[in-house]
mmCIF file of C-alpha atoms and ligand atoms in Angstrom:
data_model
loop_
_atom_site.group_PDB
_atom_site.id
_atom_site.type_symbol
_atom_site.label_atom_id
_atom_site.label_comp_id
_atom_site.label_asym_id
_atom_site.label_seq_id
_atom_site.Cartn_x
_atom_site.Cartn_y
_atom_site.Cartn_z
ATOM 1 C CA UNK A 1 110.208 110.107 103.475
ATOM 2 C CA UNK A 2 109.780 109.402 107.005
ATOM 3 C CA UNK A 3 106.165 110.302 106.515
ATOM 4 C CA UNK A 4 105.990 107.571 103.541
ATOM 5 C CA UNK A 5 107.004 104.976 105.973
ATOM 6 C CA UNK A 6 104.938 105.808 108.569
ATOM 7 C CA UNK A 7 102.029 105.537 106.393
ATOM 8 C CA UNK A 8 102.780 102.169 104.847
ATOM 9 C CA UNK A 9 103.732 100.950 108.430
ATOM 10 C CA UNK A 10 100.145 102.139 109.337
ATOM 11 C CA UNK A 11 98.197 100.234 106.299
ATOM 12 C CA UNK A 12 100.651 97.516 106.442
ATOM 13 C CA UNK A 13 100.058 96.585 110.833
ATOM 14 C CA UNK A 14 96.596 97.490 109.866
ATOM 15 C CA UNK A 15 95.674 95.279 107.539
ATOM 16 C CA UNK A 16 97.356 92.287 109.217
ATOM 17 C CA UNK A 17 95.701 93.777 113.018
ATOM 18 C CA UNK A 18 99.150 93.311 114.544
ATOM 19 C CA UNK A 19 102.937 93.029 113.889
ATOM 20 C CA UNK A 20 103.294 89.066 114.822
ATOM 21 C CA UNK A 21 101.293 88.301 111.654
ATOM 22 C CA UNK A 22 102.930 90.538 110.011
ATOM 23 C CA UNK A 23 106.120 88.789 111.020
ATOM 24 C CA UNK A 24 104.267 85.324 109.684
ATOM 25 C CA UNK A 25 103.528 86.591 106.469
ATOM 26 C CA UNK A 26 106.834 87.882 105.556
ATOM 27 C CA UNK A 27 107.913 91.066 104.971
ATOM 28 C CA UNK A 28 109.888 90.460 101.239
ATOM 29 C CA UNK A 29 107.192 90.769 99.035
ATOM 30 C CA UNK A 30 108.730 88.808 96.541
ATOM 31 C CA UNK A 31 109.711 85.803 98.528
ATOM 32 C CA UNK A 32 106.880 83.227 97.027
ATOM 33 C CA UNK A 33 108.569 84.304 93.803
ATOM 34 C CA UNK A 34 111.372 82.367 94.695
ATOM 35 C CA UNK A 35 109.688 79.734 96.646
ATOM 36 C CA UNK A 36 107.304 77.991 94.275
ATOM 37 C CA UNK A 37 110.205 77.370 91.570
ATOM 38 C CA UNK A 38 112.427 76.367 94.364
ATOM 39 C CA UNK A 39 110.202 73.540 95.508
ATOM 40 C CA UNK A 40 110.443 72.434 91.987
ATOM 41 C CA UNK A 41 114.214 72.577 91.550
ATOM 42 C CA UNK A 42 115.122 69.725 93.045
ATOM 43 C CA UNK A 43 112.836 67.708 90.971
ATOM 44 C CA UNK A 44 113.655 69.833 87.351
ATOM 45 C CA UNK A 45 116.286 70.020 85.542
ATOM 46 C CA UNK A 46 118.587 67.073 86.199
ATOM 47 C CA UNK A 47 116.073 64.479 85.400
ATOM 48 C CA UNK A 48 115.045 65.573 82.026
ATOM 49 C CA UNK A 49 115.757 62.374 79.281
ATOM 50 C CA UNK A 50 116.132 59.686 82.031
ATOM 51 C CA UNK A 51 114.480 56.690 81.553
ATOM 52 C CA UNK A 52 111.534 56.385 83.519
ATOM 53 C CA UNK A 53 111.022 52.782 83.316
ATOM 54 C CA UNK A 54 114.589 52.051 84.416
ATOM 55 C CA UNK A 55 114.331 54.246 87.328
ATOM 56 C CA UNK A 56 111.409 52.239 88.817
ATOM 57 C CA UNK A 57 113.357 49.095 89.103
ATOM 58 C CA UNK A 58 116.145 51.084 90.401
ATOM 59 C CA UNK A 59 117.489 48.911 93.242
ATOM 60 C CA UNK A 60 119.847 49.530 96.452
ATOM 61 C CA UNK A 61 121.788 52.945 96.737
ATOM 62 C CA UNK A 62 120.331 55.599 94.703
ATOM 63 C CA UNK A 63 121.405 58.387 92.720
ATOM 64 C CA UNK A 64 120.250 61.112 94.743
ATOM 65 C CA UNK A 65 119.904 63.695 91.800
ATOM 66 C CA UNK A 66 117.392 60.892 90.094
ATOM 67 C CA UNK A 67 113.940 60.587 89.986
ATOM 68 C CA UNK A 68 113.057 57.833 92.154
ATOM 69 C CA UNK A 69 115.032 59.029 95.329
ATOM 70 C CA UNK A 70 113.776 61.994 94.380
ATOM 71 C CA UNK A 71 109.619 60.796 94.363
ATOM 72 C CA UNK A 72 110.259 58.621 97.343
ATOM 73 C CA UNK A 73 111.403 62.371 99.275
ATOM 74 C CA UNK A 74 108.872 64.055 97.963
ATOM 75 C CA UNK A 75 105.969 61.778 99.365
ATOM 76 C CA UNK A 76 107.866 62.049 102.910
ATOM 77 C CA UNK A 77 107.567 66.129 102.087
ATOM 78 C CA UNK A 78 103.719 65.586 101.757
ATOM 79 C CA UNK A 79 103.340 63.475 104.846
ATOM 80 C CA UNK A 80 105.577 66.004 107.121
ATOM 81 C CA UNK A 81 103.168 68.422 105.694
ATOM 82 C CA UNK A 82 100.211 66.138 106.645
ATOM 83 C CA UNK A 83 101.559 65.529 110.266
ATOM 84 C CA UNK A 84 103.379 69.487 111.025
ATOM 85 C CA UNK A 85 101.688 71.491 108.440
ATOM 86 C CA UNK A 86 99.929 74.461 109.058
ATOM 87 C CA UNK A 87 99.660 78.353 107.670
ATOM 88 C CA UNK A 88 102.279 79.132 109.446
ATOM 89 C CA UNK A 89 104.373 76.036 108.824
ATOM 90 C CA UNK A 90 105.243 74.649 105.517
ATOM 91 C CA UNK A 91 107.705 72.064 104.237
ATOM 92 C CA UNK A 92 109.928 71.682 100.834
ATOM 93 C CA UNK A 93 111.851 68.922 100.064
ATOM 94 C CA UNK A 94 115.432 70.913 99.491
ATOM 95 C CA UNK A 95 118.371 67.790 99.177
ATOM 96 C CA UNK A 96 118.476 64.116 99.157
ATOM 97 C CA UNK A 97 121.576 63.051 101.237
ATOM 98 C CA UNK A 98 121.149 59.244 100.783
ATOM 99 C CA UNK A 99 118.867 57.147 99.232
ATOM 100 C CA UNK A 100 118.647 53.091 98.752
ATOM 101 C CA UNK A 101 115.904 51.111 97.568
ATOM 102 C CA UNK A 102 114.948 47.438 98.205
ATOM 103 C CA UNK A 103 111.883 45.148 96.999
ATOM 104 C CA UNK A 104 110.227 43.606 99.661
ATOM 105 C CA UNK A 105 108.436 40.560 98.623
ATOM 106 C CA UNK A 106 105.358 40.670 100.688
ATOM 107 C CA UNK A 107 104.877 44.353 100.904
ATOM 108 C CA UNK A 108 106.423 45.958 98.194
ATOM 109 C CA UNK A 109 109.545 48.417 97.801
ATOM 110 C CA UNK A 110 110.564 49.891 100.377
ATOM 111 C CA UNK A 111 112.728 53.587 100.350
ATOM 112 C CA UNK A 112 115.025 54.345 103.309
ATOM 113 C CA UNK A 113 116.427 57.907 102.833
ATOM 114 C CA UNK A 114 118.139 60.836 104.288
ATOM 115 C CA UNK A 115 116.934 64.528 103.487
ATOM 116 C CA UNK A 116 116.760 67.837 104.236
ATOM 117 C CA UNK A 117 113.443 69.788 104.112
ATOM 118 C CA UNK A 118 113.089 73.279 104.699
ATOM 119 C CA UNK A 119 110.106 75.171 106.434
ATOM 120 C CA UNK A 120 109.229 77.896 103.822
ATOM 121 C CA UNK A 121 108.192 80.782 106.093
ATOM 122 C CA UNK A 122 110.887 80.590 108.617
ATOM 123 C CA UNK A 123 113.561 79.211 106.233
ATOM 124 C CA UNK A 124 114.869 76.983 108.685
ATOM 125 C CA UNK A 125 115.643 73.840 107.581
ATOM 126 C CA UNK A 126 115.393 69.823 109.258
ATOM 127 C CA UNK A 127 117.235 66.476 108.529
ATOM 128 C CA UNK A 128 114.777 63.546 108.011
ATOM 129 C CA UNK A 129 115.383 60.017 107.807
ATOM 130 C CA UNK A 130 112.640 57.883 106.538
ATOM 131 C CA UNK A 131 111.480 55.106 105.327
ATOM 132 C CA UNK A 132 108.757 54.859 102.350
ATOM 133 C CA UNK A 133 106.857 51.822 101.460
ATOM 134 C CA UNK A 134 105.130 51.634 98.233
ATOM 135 C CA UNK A 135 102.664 48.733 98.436
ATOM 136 C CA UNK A 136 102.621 46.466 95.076
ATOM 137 C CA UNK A 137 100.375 47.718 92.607
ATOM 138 C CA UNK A 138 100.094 51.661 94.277
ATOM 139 C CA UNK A 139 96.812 50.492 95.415
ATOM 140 C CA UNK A 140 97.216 51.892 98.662
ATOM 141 C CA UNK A 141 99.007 55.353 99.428
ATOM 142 C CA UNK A 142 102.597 54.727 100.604
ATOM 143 C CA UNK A 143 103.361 54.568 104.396
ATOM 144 C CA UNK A 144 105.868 56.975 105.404
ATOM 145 C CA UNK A 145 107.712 56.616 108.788
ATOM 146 C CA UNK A 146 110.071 58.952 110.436
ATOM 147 C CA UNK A 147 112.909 57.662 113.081
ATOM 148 C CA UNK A 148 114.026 60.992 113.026
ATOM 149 C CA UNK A 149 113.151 64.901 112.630
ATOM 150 C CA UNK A 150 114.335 66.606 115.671
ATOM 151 C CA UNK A 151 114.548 69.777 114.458
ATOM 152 C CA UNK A 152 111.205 69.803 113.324
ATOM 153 C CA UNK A 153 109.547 70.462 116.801
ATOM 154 C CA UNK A 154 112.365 73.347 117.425
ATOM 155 C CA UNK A 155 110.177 75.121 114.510
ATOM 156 C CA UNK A 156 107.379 76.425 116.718
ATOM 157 C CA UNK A 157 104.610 78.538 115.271
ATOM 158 C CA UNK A 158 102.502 78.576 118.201
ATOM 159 C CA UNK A 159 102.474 82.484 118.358
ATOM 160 C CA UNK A 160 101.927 83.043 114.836
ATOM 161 C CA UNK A 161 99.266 80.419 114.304
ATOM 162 C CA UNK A 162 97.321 82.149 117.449
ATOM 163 C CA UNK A 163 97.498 85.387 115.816
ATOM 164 C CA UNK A 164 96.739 84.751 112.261
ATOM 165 C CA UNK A 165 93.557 82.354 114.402
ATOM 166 C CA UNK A 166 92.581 85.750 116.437
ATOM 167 C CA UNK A 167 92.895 87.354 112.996
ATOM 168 C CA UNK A 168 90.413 85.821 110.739
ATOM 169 C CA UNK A 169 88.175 84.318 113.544
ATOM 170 C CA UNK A 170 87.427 88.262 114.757
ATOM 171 C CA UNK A 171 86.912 89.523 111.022
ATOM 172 C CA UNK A 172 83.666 90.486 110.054
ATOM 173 C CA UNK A 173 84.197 89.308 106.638
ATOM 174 C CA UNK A 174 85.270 85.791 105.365
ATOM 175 C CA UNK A 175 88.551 85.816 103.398
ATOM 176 C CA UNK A 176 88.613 84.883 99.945
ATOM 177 C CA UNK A 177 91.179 84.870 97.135
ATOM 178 C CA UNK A 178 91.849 83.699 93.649
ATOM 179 C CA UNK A 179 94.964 82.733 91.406
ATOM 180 C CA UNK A 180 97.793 82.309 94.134
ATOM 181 C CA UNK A 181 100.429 82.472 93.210
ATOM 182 C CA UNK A 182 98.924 84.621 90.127
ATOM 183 C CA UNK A 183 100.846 84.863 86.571
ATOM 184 C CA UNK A 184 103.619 86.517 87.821
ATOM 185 C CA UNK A 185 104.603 84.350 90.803
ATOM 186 C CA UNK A 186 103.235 87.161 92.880
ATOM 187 C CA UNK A 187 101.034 86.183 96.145
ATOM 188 C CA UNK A 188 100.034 89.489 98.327
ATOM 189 C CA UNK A 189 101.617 89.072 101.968
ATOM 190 C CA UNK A 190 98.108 89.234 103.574
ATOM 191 C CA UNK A 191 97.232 85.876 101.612
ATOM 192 C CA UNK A 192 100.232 83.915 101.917
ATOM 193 C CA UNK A 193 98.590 82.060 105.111
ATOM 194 C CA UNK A 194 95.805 81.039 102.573
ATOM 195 C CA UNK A 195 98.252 79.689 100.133
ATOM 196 C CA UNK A 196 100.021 77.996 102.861
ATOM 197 C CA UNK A 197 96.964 76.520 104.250
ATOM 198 C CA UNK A 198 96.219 75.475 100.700
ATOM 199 C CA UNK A 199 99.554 73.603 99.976
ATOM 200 C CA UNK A 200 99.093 71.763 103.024
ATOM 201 C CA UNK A 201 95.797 70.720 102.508
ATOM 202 C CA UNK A 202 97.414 69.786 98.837
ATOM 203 C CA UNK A 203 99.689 67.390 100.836
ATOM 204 C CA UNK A 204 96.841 64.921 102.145
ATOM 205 C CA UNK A 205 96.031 64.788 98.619
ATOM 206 C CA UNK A 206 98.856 64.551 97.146
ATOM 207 C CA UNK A 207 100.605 61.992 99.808
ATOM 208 C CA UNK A 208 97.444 59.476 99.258
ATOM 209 C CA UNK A 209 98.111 59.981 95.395
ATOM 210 C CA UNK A 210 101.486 59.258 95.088
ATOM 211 C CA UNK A 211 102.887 55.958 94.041
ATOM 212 C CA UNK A 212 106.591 55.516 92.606
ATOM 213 C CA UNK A 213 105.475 56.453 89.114
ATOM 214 C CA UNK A 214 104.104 59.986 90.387
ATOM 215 C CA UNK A 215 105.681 63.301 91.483
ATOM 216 C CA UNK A 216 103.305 65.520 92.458
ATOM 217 C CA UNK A 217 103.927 69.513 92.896
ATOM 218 C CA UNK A 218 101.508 71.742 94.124
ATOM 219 C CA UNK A 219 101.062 74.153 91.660
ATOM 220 C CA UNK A 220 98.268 77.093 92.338
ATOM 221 C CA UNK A 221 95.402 77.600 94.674
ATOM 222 C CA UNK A 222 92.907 78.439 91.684
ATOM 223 C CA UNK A 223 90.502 79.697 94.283
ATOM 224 C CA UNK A 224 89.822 79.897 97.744
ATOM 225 C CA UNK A 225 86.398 80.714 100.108
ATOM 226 C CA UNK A 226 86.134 80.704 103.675
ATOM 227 C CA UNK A 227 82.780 79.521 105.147
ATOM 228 C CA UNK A 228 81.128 80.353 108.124
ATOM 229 C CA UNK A 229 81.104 77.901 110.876
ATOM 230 C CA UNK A 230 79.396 77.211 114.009
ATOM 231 C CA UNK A 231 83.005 75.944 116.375
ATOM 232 C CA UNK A 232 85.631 76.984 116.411
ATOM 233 C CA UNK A 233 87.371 75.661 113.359
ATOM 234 C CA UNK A 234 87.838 77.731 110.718
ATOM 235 C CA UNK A 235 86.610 76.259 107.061
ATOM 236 C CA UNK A 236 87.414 76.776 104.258
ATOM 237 C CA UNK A 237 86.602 76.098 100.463
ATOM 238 C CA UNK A 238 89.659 75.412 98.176
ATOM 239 C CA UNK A 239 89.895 74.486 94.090
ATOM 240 C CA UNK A 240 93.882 73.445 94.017
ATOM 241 C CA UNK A 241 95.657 72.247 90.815
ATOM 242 C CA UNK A 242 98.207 69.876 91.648
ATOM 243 C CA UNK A 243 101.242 68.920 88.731
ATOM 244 C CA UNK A 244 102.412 65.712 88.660
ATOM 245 C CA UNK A 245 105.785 66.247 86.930
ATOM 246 C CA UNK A 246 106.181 62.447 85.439
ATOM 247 C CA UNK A 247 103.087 62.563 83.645
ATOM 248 C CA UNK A 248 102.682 66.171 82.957
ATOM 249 C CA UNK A 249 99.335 66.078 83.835
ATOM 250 C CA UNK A 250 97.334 69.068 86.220
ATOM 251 C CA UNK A 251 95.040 67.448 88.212
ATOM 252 C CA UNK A 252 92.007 69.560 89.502
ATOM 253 C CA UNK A 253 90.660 69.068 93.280
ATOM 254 C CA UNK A 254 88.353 70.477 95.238
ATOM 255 C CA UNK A 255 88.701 70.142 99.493
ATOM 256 C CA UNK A 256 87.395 71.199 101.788
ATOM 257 C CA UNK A 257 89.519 72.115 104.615
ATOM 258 C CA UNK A 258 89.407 73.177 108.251
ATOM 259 C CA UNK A 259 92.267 74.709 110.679
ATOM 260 C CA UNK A 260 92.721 75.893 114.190
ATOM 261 C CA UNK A 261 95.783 76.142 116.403
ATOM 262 C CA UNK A 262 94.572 73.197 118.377
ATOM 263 C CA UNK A 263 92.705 70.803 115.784
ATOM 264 C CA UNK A 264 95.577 71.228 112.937
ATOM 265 C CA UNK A 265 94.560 71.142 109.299
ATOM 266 C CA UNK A 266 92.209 68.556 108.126
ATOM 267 C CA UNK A 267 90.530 67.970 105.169
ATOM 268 C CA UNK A 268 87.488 66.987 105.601
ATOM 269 C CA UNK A 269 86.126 66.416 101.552
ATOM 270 C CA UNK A 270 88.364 65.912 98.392
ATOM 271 C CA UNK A 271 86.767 65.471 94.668
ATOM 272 C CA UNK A 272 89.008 65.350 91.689
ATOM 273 C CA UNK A 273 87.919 67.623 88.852
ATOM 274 C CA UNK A 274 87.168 65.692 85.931
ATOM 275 C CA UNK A 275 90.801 66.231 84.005
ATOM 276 C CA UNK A 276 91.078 68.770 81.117
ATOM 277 C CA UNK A 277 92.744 67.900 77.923
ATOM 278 C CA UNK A 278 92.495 71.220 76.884
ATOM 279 C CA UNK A 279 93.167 73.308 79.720
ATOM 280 C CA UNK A 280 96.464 75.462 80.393
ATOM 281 C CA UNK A 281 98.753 74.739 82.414
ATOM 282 C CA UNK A 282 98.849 77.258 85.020
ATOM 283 C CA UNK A 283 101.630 79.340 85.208
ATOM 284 C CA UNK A 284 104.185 78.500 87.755
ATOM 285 C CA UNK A 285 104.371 74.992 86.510
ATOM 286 C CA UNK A 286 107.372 73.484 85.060
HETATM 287 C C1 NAG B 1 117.373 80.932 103.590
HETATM 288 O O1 NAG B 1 118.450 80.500 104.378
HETATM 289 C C2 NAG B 1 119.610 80.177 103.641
HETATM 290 C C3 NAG B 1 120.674 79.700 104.617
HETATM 291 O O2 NAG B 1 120.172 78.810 105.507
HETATM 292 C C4 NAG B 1 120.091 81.382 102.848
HETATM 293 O O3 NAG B 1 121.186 81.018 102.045
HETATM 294 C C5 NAG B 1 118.965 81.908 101.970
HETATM 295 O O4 NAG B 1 119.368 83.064 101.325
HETATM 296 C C6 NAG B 1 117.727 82.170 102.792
HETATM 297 N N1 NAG B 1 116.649 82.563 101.895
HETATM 298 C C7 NAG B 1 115.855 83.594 102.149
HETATM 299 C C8 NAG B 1 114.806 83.871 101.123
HETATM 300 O O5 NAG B 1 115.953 84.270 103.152
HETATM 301 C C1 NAG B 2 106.021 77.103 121.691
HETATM 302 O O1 NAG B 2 106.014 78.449 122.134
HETATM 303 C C2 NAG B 2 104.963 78.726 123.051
HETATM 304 C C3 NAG B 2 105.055 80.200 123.388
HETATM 305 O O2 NAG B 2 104.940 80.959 122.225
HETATM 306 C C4 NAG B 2 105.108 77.858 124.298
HETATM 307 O O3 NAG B 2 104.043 78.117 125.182
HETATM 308 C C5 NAG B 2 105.095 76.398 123.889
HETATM 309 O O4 NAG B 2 105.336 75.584 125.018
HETATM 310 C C6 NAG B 2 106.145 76.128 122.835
HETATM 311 N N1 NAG B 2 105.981 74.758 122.362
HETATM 312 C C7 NAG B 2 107.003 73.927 122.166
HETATM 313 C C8 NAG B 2 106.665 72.567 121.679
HETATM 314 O O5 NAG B 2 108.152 74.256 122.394
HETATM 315 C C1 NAG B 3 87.561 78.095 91.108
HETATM 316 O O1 NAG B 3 88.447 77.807 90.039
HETATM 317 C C2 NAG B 3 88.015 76.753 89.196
HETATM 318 C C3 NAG B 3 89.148 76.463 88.212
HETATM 319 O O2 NAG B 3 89.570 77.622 87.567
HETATM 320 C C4 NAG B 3 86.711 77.135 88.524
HETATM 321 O O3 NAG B 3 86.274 76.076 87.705
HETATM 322 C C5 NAG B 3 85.684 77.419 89.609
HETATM 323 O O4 NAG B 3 84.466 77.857 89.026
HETATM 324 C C6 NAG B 3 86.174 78.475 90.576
HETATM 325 N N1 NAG B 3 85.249 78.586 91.683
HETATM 326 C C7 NAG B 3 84.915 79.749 92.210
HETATM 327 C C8 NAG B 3 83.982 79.693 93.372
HETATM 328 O O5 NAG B 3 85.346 80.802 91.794
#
């Protein structure tokens, strides 16, 4: 028994080169099993047979079980993601405390809300309150502003983020993985960073995408390729589906994506996939 432990303890510190990434990428096993439908709940379920078309005139305070609090939280999700995210830091919408909604004549409508997101990995959570501006027409992504997220910069990944860095910047080999999560919800520890990394990198998408007929989800990393580079920023190659839950529809992109501790997460090319009447929709997606 002992011995048993011993041995997995061995494979387990040496696959991951040392225990702080092995602290990043979570011990439970099944704990993206849980995750990916839990970043969905909150959108599920309790808006099934609403009218869309009367939520999007939906004026002044909001129900904050319905969709359009609900879309207006979700873009502020995306850009927290956009601003914090990394493969060590990740961020769920969990609760909508407050939401009201106003038309602005010049500008658009504009969102003021109060929310709580959670950081995946650590499972801390943060109160937000924001403000989301959806410009007439959705021909310009929404500008999300934050007055405050204090909690946020309590959530420091600065040690993980160096060691997962040390980690795949001293392999000999360039990671690459397919299908995460795969059918099953399952994601191996030693790639959660790259489905992390991928779901942030979904964000930039996904926040320039959104207007307040749209609720996007990221839904799987189809595949994923690191490339060699010449600085110090890692690269990467990812094919993402994203869901948008409104329409039904999973949208195909490609991006290419860079991290390091110090530069953040950038993407640096997006193309959309031409979309796919026929294709399934992957698993995990409601
Ligand atoms: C996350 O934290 C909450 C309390 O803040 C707890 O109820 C929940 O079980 C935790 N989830 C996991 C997967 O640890
Ligand atoms: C985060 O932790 C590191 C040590 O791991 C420390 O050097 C750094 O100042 C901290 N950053 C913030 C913003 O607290
Ligand atoms: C990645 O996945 C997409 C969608 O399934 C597929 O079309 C593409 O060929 C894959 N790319 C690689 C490099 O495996």
């Amino acid at each position: 028994m002992t011995l048993k432990i011993f041995v997995l303890l061995a494979v387990v510190t040496g696959v991951l080169g040392n225990t702080n990434a092995a602290a990043i990428t979570g011990a439970d096993p099944t704990e993206q099993t849980t995750r990916v439908p839990q970043d969905n709940t909150v959108t599920s379920g309790e808006f099934v047979g609403e009218s869309a078309e009367d939520d999007v005139m939906a004026t002044g305070e909001l129900n904050t079980n319905h969709y359009p609090a609900n879309r207006a939280a979700k873009v502020v999700q995306h850009y927290l993601n956009t601003r914090y995210g990394s493969p060590c830091r990740l961020f769920g919408l969990q609760r909508v405390h407050r939401g009201n909604a106003e038309e602005t004549a010049e500008s658009g409508r504009k969102y003021e809300l109060e929310i709580s997101v959670q950081e995946v990995i650590s499972n801390s959570t943060a109160k937000c309150s924001a403000e989301v501006l959806f410009a007439i027409g959705g021909q310009s992504p929404p500008d999300v502003q934050t007055s405050s997220c204090e909690d946020i910069s309590k959530i420091n990944t600065t040690a993980q983020e160096e060691a997962l860095y040390q980690q795949y910047h001293a392999s000999n080999s360039l990671m690459s993985a397919e299908s995460l999560p795969d059918s099953y919800g399952h994601i191996d520890p030693d790639l959660k960073p790259l489905w992390h990394l991928g779901s942030v990198a979904s964000s930039f998408v996904m926040l320039e995408e959104s207007t307040e007929d749209t609720l996007y989800n990221m839904a799987q990393v189809a595949n994923v390729t690191q490339l060699k580079t010449e600085n110090d920023q890692l690269k990467f190659n990812y094919h993402v589906l994203l869901h948008d839950m409104v329409s039904q529809e999973i949208l195909h992109w490609k991006l290419l994506v860079t991290w390091s501790p110090a530069g953040g997460v950038n993407v640096l090319q997006r193309e959309q996939m031409p979309k796919c009447h026929e294709c399934e929709k992957p698993p995990n997606a409601i």
